[in-house]
mmCIF file of C-alpha atoms in Angstrom:
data_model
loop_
_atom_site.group_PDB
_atom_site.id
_atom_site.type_symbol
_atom_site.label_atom_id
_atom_site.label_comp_id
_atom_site.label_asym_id
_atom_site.label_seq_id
_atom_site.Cartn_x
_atom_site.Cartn_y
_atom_site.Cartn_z
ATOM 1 C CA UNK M 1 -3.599 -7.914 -13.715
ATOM 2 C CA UNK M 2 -2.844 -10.547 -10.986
ATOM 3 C CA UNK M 3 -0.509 -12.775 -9.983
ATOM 4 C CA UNK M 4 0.770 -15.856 -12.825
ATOM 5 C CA UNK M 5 1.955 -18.105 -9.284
ATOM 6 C CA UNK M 6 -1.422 -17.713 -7.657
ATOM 7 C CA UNK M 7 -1.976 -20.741 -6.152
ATOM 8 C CA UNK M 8 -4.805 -23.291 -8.382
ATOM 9 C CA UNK M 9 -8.369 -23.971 -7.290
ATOM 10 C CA UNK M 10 -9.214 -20.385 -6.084
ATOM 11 C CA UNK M 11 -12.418 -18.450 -6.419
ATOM 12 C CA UNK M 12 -12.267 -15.735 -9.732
ATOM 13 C CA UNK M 13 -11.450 -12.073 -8.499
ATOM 14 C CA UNK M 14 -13.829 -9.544 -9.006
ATOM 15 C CA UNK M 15 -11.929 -7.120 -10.849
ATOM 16 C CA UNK M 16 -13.889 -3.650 -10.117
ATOM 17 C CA UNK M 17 -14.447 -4.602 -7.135
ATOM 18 C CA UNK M 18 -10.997 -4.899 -6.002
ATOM 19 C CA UNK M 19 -10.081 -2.032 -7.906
ATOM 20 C CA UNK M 20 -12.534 0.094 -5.772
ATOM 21 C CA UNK M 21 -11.239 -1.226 -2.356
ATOM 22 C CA UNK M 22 -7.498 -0.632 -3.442
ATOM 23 C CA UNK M 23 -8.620 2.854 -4.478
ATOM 24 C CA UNK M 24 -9.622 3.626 -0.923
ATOM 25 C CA UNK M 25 -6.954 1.837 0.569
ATOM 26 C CA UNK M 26 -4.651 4.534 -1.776
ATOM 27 C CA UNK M 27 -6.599 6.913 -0.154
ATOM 28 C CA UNK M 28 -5.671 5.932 3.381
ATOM 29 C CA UNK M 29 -2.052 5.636 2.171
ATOM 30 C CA UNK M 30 -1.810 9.231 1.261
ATOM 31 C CA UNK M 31 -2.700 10.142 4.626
ATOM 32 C CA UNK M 32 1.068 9.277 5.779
ATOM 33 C CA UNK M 33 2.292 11.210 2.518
ATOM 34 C CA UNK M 34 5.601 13.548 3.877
ATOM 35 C CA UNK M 35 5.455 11.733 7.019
ATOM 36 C CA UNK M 36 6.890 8.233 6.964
ATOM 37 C CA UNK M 37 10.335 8.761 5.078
ATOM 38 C CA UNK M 38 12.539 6.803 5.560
ATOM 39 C CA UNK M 39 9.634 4.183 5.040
ATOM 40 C CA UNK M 40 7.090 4.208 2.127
ATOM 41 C CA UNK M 41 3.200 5.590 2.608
ATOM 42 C CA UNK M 42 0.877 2.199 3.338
ATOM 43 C CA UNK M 43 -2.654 2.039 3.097
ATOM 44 C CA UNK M 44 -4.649 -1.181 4.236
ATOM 45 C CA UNK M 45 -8.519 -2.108 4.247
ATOM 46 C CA UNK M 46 -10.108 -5.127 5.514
ATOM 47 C CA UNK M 47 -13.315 -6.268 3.683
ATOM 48 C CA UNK M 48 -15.681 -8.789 5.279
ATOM 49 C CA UNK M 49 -18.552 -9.592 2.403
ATOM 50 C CA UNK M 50 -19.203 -6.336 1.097
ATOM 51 C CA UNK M 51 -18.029 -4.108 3.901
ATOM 52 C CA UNK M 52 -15.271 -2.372 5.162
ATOM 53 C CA UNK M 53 -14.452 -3.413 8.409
ATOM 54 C CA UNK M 54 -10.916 -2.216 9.023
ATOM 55 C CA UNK M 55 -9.288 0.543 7.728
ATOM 56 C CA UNK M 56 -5.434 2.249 8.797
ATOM 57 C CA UNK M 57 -1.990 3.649 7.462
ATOM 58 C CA UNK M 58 1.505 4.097 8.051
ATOM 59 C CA UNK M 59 1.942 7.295 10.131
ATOM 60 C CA UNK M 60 5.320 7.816 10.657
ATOM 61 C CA UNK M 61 8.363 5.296 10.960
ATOM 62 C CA UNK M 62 8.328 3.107 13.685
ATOM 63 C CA UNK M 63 5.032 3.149 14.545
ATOM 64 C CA UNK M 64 2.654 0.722 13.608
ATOM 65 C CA UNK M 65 2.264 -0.430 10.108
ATOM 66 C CA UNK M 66 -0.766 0.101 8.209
ATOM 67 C CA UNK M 67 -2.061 -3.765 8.188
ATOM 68 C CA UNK M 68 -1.998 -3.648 12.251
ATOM 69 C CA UNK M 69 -3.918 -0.630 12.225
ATOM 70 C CA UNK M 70 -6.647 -2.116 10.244
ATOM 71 C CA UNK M 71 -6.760 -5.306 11.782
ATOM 72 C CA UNK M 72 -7.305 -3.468 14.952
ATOM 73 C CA UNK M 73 -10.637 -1.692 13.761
ATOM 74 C CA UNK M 74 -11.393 -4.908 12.573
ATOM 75 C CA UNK M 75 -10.829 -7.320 15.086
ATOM 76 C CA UNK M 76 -12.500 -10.977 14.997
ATOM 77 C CA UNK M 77 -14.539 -9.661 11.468
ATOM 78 C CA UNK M 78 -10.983 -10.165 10.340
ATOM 79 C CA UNK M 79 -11.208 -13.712 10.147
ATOM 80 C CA UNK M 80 -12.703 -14.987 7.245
ATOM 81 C CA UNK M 81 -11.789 -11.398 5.474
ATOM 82 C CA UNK M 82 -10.076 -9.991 2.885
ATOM 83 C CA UNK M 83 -7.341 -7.436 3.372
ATOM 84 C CA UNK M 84 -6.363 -4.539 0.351
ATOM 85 C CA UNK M 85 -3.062 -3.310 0.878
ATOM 86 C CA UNK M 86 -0.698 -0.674 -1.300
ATOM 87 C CA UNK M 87 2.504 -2.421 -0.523
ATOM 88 C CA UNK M 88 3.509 -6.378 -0.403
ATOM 89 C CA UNK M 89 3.284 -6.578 4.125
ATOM 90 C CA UNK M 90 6.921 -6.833 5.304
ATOM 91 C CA UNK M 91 8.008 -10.577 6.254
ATOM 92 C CA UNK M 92 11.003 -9.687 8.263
ATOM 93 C CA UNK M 93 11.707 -7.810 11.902
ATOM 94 C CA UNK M 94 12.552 -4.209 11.493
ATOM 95 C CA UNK M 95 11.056 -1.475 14.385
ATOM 96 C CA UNK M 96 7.905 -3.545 14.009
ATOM 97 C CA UNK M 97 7.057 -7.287 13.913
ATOM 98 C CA UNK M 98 6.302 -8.742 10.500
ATOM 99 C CA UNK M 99 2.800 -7.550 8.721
ATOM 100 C CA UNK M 100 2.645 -10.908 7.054
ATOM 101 C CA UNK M 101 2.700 -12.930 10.401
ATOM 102 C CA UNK M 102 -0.086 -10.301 11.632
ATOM 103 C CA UNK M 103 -2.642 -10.963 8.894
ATOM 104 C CA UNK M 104 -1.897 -14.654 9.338
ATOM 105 C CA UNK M 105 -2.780 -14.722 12.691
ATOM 106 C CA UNK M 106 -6.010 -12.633 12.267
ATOM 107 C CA UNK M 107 -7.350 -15.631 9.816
ATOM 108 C CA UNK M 108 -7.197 -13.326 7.046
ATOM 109 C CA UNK M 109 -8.265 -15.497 3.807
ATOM 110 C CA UNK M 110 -7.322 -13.611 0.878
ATOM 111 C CA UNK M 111 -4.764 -10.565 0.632
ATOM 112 C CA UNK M 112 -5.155 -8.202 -2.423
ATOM 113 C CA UNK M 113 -1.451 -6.331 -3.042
ATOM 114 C CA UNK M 114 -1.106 -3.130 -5.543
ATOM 115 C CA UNK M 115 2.771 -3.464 -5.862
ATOM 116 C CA UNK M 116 5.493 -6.195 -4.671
ATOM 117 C CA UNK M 117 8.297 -4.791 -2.010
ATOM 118 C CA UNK M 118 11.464 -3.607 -4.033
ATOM 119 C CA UNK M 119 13.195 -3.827 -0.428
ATOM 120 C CA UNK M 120 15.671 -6.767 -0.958
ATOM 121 C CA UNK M 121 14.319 -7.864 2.811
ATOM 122 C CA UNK M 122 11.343 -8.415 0.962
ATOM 123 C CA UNK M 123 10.840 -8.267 -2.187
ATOM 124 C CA UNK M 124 8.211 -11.206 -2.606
ATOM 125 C CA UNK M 125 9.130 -13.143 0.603
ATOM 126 C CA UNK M 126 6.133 -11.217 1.852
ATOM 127 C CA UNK M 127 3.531 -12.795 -0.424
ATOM 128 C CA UNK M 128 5.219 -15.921 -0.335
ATOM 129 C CA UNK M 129 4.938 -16.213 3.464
ATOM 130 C CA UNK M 130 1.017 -15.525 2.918
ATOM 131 C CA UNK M 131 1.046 -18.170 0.317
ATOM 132 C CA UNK M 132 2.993 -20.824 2.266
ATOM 133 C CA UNK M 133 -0.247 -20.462 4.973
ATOM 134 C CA UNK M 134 -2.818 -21.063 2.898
ATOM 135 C CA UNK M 135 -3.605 -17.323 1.916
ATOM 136 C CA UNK M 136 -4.496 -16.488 -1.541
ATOM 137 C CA UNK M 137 -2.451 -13.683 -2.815
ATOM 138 C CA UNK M 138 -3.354 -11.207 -5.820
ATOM 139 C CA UNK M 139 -0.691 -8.691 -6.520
ATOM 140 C CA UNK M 140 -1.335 -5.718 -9.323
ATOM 141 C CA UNK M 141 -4.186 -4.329 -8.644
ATOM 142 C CA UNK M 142 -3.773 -0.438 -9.616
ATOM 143 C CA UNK M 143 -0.250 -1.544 -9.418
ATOM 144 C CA UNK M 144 0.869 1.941 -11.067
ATOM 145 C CA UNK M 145 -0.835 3.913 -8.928
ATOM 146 C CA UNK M 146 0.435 2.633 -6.053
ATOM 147 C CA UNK M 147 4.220 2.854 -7.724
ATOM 148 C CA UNK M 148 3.788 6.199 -7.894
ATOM 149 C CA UNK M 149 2.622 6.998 -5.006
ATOM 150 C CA UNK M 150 5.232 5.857 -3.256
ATOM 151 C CA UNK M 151 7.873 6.923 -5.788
ATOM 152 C CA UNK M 152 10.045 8.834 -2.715
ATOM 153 C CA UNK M 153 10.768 5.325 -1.071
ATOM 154 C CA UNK M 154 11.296 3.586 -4.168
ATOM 155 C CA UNK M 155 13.887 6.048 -5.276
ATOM 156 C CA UNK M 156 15.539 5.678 -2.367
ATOM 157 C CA UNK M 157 15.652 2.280 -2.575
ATOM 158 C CA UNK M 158 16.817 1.740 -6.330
ATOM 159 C CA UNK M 159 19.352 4.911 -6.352
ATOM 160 C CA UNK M 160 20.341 6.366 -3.222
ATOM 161 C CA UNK M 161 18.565 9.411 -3.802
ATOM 162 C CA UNK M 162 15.190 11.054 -3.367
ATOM 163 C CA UNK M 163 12.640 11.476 -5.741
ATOM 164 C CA UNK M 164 12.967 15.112 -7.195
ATOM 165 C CA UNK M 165 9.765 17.168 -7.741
ATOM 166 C CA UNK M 166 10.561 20.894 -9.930
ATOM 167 C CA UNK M 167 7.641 23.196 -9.286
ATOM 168 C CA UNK M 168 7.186 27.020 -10.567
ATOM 169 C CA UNK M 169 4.807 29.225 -12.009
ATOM 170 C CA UNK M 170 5.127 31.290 -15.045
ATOM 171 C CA UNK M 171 3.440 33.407 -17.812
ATOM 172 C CA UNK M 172 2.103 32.698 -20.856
ATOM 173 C CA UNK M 173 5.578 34.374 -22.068
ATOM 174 C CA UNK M 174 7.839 32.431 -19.976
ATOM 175 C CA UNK M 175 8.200 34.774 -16.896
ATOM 176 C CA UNK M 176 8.857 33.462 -13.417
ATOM 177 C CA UNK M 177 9.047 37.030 -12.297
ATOM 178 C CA UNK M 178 9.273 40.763 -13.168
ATOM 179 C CA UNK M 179 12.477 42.422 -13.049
ATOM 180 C CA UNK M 180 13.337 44.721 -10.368
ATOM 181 C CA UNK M 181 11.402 45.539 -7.076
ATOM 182 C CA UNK M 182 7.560 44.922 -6.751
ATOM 183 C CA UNK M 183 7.495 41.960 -7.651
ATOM 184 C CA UNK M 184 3.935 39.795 -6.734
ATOM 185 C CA UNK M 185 2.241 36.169 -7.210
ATOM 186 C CA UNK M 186 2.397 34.898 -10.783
ATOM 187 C CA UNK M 187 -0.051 32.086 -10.006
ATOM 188 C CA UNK M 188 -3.601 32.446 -8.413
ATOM 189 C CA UNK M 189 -4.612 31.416 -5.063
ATOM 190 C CA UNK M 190 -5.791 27.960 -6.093
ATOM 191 C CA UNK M 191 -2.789 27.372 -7.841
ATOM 192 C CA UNK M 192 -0.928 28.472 -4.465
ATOM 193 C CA UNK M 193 -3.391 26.445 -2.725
ATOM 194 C CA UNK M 194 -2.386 23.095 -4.187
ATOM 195 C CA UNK M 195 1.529 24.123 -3.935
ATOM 196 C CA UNK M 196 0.815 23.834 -0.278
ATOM 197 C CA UNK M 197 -0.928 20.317 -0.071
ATOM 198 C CA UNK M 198 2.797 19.160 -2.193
ATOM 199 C CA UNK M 199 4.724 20.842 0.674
ATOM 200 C CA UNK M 200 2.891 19.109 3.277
ATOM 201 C CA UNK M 201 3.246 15.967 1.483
ATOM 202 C CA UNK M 202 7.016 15.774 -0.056
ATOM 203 C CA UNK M 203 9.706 15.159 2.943
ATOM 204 C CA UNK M 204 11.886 18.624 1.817
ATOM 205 C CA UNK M 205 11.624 21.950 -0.134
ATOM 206 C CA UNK M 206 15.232 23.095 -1.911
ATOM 207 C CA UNK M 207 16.015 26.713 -3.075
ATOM 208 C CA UNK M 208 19.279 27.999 -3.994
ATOM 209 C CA UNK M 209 21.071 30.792 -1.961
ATOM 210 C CA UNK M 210 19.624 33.460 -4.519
ATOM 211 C CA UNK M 211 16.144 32.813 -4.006
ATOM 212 C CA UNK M 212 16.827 32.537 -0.520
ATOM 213 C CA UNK M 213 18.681 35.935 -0.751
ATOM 214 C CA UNK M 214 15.965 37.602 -2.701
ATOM 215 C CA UNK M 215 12.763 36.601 -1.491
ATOM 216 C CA UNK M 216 14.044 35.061 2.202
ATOM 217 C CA UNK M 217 10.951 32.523 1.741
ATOM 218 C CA UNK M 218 9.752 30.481 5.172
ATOM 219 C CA UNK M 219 9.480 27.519 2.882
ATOM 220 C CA UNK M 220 6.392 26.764 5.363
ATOM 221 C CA UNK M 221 2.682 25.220 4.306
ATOM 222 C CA UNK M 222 0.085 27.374 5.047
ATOM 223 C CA UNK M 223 -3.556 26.804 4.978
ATOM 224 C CA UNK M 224 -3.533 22.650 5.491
ATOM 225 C CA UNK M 225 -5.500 21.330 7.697
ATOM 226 C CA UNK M 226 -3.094 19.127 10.269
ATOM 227 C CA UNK M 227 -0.520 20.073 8.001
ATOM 228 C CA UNK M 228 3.241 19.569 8.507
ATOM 229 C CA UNK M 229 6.556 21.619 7.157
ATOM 230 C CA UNK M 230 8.942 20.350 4.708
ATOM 231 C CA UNK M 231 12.202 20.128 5.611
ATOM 232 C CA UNK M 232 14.002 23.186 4.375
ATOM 233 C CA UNK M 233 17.487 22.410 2.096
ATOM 234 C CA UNK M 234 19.228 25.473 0.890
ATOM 235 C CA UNK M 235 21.837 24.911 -2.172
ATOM 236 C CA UNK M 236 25.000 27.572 -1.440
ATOM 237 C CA UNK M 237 28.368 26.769 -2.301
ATOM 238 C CA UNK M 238 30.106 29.258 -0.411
ATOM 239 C CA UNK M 239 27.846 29.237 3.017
ATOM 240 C CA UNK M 240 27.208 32.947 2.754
ATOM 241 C CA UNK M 241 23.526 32.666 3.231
ATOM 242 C CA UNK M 242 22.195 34.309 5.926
ATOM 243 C CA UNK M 243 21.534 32.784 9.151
ATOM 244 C CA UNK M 244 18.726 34.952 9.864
ATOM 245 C CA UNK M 245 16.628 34.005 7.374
ATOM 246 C CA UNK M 246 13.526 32.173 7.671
ATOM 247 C CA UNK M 247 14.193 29.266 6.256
ATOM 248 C CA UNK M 248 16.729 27.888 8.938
ATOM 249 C CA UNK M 249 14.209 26.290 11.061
ATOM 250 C CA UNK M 250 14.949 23.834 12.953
ATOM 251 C CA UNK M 251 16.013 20.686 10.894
ATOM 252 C CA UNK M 252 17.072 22.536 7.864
ATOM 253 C CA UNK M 253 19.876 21.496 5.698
ATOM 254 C CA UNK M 254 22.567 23.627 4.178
ATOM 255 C CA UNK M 255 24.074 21.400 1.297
ATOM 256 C CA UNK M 256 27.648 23.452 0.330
ATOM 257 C CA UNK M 257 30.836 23.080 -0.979
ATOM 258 C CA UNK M 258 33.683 21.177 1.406
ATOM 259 C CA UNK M 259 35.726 23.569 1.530
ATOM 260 C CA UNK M 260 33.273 26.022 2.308
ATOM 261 C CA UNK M 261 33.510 27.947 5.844
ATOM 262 C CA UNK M 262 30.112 27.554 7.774
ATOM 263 C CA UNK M 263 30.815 27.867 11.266
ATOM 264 C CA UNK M 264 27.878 30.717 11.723
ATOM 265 C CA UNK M 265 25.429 28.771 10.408
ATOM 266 C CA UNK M 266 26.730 25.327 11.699
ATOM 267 C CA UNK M 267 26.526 27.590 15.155
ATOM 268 C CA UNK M 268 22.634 28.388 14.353
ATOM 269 C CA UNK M 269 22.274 24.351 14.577
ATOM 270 C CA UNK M 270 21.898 23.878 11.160
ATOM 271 C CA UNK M 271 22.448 20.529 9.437
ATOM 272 C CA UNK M 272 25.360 21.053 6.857
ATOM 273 C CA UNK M 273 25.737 18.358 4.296
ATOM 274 C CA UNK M 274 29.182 18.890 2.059
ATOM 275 C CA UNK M 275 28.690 17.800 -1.814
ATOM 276 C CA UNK M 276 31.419 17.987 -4.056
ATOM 277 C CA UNK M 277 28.501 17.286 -6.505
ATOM 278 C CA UNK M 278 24.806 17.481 -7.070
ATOM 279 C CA UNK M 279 24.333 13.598 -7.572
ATOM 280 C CA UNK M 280 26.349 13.465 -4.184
ATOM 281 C CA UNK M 281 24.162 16.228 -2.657
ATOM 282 C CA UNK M 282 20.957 13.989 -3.061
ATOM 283 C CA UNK M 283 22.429 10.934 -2.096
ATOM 284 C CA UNK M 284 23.776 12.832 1.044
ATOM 285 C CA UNK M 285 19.710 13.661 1.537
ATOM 286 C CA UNK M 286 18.597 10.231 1.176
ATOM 287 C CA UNK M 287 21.057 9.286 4.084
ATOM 288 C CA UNK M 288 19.206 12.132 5.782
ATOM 289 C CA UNK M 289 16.332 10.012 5.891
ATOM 290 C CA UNK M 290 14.552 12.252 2.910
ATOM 291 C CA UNK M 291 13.053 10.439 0.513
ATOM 292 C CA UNK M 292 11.108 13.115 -1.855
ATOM 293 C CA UNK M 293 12.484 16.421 -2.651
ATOM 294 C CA UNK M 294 10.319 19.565 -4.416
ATOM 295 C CA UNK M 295 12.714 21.593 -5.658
ATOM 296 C CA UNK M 296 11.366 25.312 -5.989
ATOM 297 C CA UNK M 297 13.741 27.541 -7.265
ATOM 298 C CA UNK M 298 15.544 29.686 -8.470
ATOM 299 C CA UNK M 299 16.363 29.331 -12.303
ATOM 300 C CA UNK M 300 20.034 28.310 -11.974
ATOM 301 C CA UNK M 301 19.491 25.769 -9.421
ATOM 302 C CA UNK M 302 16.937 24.256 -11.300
ATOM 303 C CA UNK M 303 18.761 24.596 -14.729
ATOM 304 C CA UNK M 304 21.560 22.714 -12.788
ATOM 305 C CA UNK M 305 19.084 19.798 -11.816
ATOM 306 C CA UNK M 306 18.098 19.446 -15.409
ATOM 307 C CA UNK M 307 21.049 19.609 -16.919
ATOM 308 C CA UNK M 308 22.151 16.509 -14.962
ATOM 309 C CA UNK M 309 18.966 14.441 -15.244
ATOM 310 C CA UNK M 310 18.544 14.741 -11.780
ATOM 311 C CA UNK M 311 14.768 15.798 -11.886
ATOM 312 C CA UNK M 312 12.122 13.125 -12.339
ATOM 313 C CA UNK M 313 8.911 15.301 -12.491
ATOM 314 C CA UNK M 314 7.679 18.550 -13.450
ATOM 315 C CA UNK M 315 4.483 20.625 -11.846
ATOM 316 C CA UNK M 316 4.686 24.050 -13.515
ATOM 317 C CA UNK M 317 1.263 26.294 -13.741
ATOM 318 C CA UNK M 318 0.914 28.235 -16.750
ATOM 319 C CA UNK M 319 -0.659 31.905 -15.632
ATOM 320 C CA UNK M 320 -2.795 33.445 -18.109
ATOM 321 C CA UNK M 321 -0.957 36.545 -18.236
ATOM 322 C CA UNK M 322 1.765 38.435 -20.445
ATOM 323 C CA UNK M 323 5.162 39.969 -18.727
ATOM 324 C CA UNK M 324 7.595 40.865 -21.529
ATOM 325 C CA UNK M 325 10.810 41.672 -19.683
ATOM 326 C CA UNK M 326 11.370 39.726 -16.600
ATOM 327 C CA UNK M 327 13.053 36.239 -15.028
ATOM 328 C CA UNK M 328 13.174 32.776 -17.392
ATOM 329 C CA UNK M 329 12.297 29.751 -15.517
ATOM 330 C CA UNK M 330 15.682 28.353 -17.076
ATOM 331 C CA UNK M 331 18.968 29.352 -17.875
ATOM 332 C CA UNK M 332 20.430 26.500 -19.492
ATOM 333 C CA UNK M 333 22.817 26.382 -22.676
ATOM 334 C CA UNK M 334 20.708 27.422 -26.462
ATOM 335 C CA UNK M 335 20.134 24.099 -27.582
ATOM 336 C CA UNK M 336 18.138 22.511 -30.925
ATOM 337 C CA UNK M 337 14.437 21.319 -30.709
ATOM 338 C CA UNK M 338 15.453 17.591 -31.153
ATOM 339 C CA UNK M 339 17.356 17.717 -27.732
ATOM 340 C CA UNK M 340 14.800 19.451 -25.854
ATOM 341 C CA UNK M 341 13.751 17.165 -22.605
ATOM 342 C CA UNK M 342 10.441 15.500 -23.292
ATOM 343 C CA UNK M 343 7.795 14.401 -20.545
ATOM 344 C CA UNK M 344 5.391 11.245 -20.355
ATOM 345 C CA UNK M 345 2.516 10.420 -18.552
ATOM 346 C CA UNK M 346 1.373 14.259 -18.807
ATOM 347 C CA UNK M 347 -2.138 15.822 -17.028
ATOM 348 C CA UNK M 348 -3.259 19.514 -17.840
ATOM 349 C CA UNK M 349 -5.686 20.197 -15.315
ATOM 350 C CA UNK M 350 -7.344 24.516 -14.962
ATOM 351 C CA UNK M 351 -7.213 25.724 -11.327
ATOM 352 C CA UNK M 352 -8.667 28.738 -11.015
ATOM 353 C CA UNK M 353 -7.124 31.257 -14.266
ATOM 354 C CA UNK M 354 -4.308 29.388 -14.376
ATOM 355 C CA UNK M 355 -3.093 25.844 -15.700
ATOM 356 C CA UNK M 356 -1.403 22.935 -13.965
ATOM 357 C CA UNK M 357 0.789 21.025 -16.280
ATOM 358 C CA UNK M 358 2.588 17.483 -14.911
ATOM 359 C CA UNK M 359 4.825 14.859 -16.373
ATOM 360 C CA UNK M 360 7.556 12.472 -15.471
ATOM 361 C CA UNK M 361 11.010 13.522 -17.405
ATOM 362 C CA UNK M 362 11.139 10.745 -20.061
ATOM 363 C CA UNK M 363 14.774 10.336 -20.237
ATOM 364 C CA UNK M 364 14.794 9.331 -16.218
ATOM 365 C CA UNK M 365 14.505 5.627 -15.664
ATOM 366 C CA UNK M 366 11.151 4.206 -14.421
ATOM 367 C CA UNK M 367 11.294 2.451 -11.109
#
């Protein structure tokens, strides 16, 4: 689990222990979840003995990191301590002043890291900064955890794009939706419940122009406590949505064709991003500053995604209930069984009636 280079002659980690502080700093670190794009979520505790004596995150970018938090609650019991943190502390000068310097200058003596820095400014100049002052460093301590966590930033970082979330609900049968008008919930409320809590935590929420033409969704989260909206992107080639609807809020993003004519909706002071290309259309988002996308419908738009590799994990919930005639999920080409896209790392976990399957796309490189 830790570190090969760590320096000889230190003291033997405590494995569960460690593991339990890191947990907690996790926790902290989802606080920021949705809110620090284009910088990753950060959690940081500061142990002294036994106890916690400092404890922060990364709220939003440019404030504060989350080691500067915590060595504020902390203040002198930081020297001496030892400090949990999600993500390798930045060595270099960006909006703030480097996190490494800051835990040096507490007299923090040891410095427990989940996952190194893939930010080439970084990347391991951190923990060799702490090392060069006479810190001990540890560095993999729930390692994938924290990797996925903050899977947006990473994404960003390694391909130019955000990570993409597909969500949806259908019947046992395969049923998104009944056809025709009338149509209501296929999920239950706790399943609708924890759709919210990934709105307030992913940076946007992308429909196509049918869905938004259909069901004219506010794309909003509802029911979070101190919760925040996604940014909405809408998916329409031709720029016919329209500009009434409820999902051009402000900060919304129309991705579209460039030829496309928009001048009513560029009027409405919506951001338009031209794509000639889905693969461009995400990168065009990650300039945007977005770093994590859920992508919630409709069936062609997420076919599309699919088709092009494009999605890295799935969240659909399985309703316990039979449709018969009504809207696939997907409407990709007929293929055979052995080409069918596989997922790894899958949960199944019951919410209410219904069923919450997750998985990362196997065929999507790991970052």
């Amino acid at each position: 689990m830790y570190d090969k280079d760590a320096p000889p002659g230190r003291v033997a980690a405590d494995v569960p222990v460690d593991e339990r502080f890191m947990t907690l700093a996790l926790e902290h670190a989802a606080t920021g979840l949705g809110r620090t794009a284009p910088n990753p979520p950060v959690g940081c505790v500061i142990v002294q003995g036994s106890e916690v004596v400092g404890r922060g995150f990364h709220p939003k970018a440019g404030e504060p990191h989350a080691e500067v938090f915590a060595l504020r609650e902390a203040g002198e019991q930081a020297r001496g301590a030892t400090a949990y943190v999600t993500l390798e502390p930045c060595s270099h000068f960006g909006r703030t002043p480097p996190c490494a310097d800051a835990l040096i200058a507490a007299g923090i003596t040891r410095v427990v890291v989940a996952a190194l820095d893939p930010n080439p400014q970084v990347a391991g100049r951190g923990v060799q900064r702490l090392r060069d002052a006479g810190i001990v460093v540890d560095v993999g301590v729930l390692e994938a955890q924290a990797v996925r966590q903050q899977a947006g930033f990473r994404s960003v970082i390694a391909r130019g794009r955000p990570w993409v979330v597909a969500k949806y609900a259908m019947t046992l049968d395969g049923k998104v939706a009944a056809l025709g008008e009338g149509n209501g919930a296929v999920s239950g409320e706790a399943a609708r419940e924890r759709a919210m809590h990934w709105r307030n935590e992913l940076d946007a929420i992308a429909i196509g122009s049918g869905t938004l033409s259909l069901d004219d969704p506010a794309l909003t989260v509802r029911g979070v406590p101190s919760g925040r909206d996604p940014r909405p992107v809408v998916f329409d080639r031709r720029a016919a949505s329209d500009p009434q609807a409820r999902a051009w809020r402000e900060g919304a993003v129309l991705v579209t064709a460039p030829d496309a004519q928009v001048g009513t909706l560029e009027a409405a002071g919506i951001t338009v991003l031209r794509a000639d290309t889905l693969p461009d259309a995400l990168r065009g988002l990650g300039e945007l500053g977005l770093s994590s996308v859920l992508l919630e419908g409709g069936p062609t738009l997420l076919s599309a995604f699919l088709e092009q590799r494009l999605v890295d994990e799935v969240r659909v919930f399985f309703a316990p209930k039979l449709l018969g005639a009504g809207l696939s999920p997907l409407t990709g080409p007929i293929r055979p069984m052995h080409e069918a896209q596989t997922l790894d790392d899958v949960t199944v976990e019951p919410l209410g009636p219904d069923v919450l399957v997750t998985g990362l796309l196997s065929d999507i490189p790991r970052l």
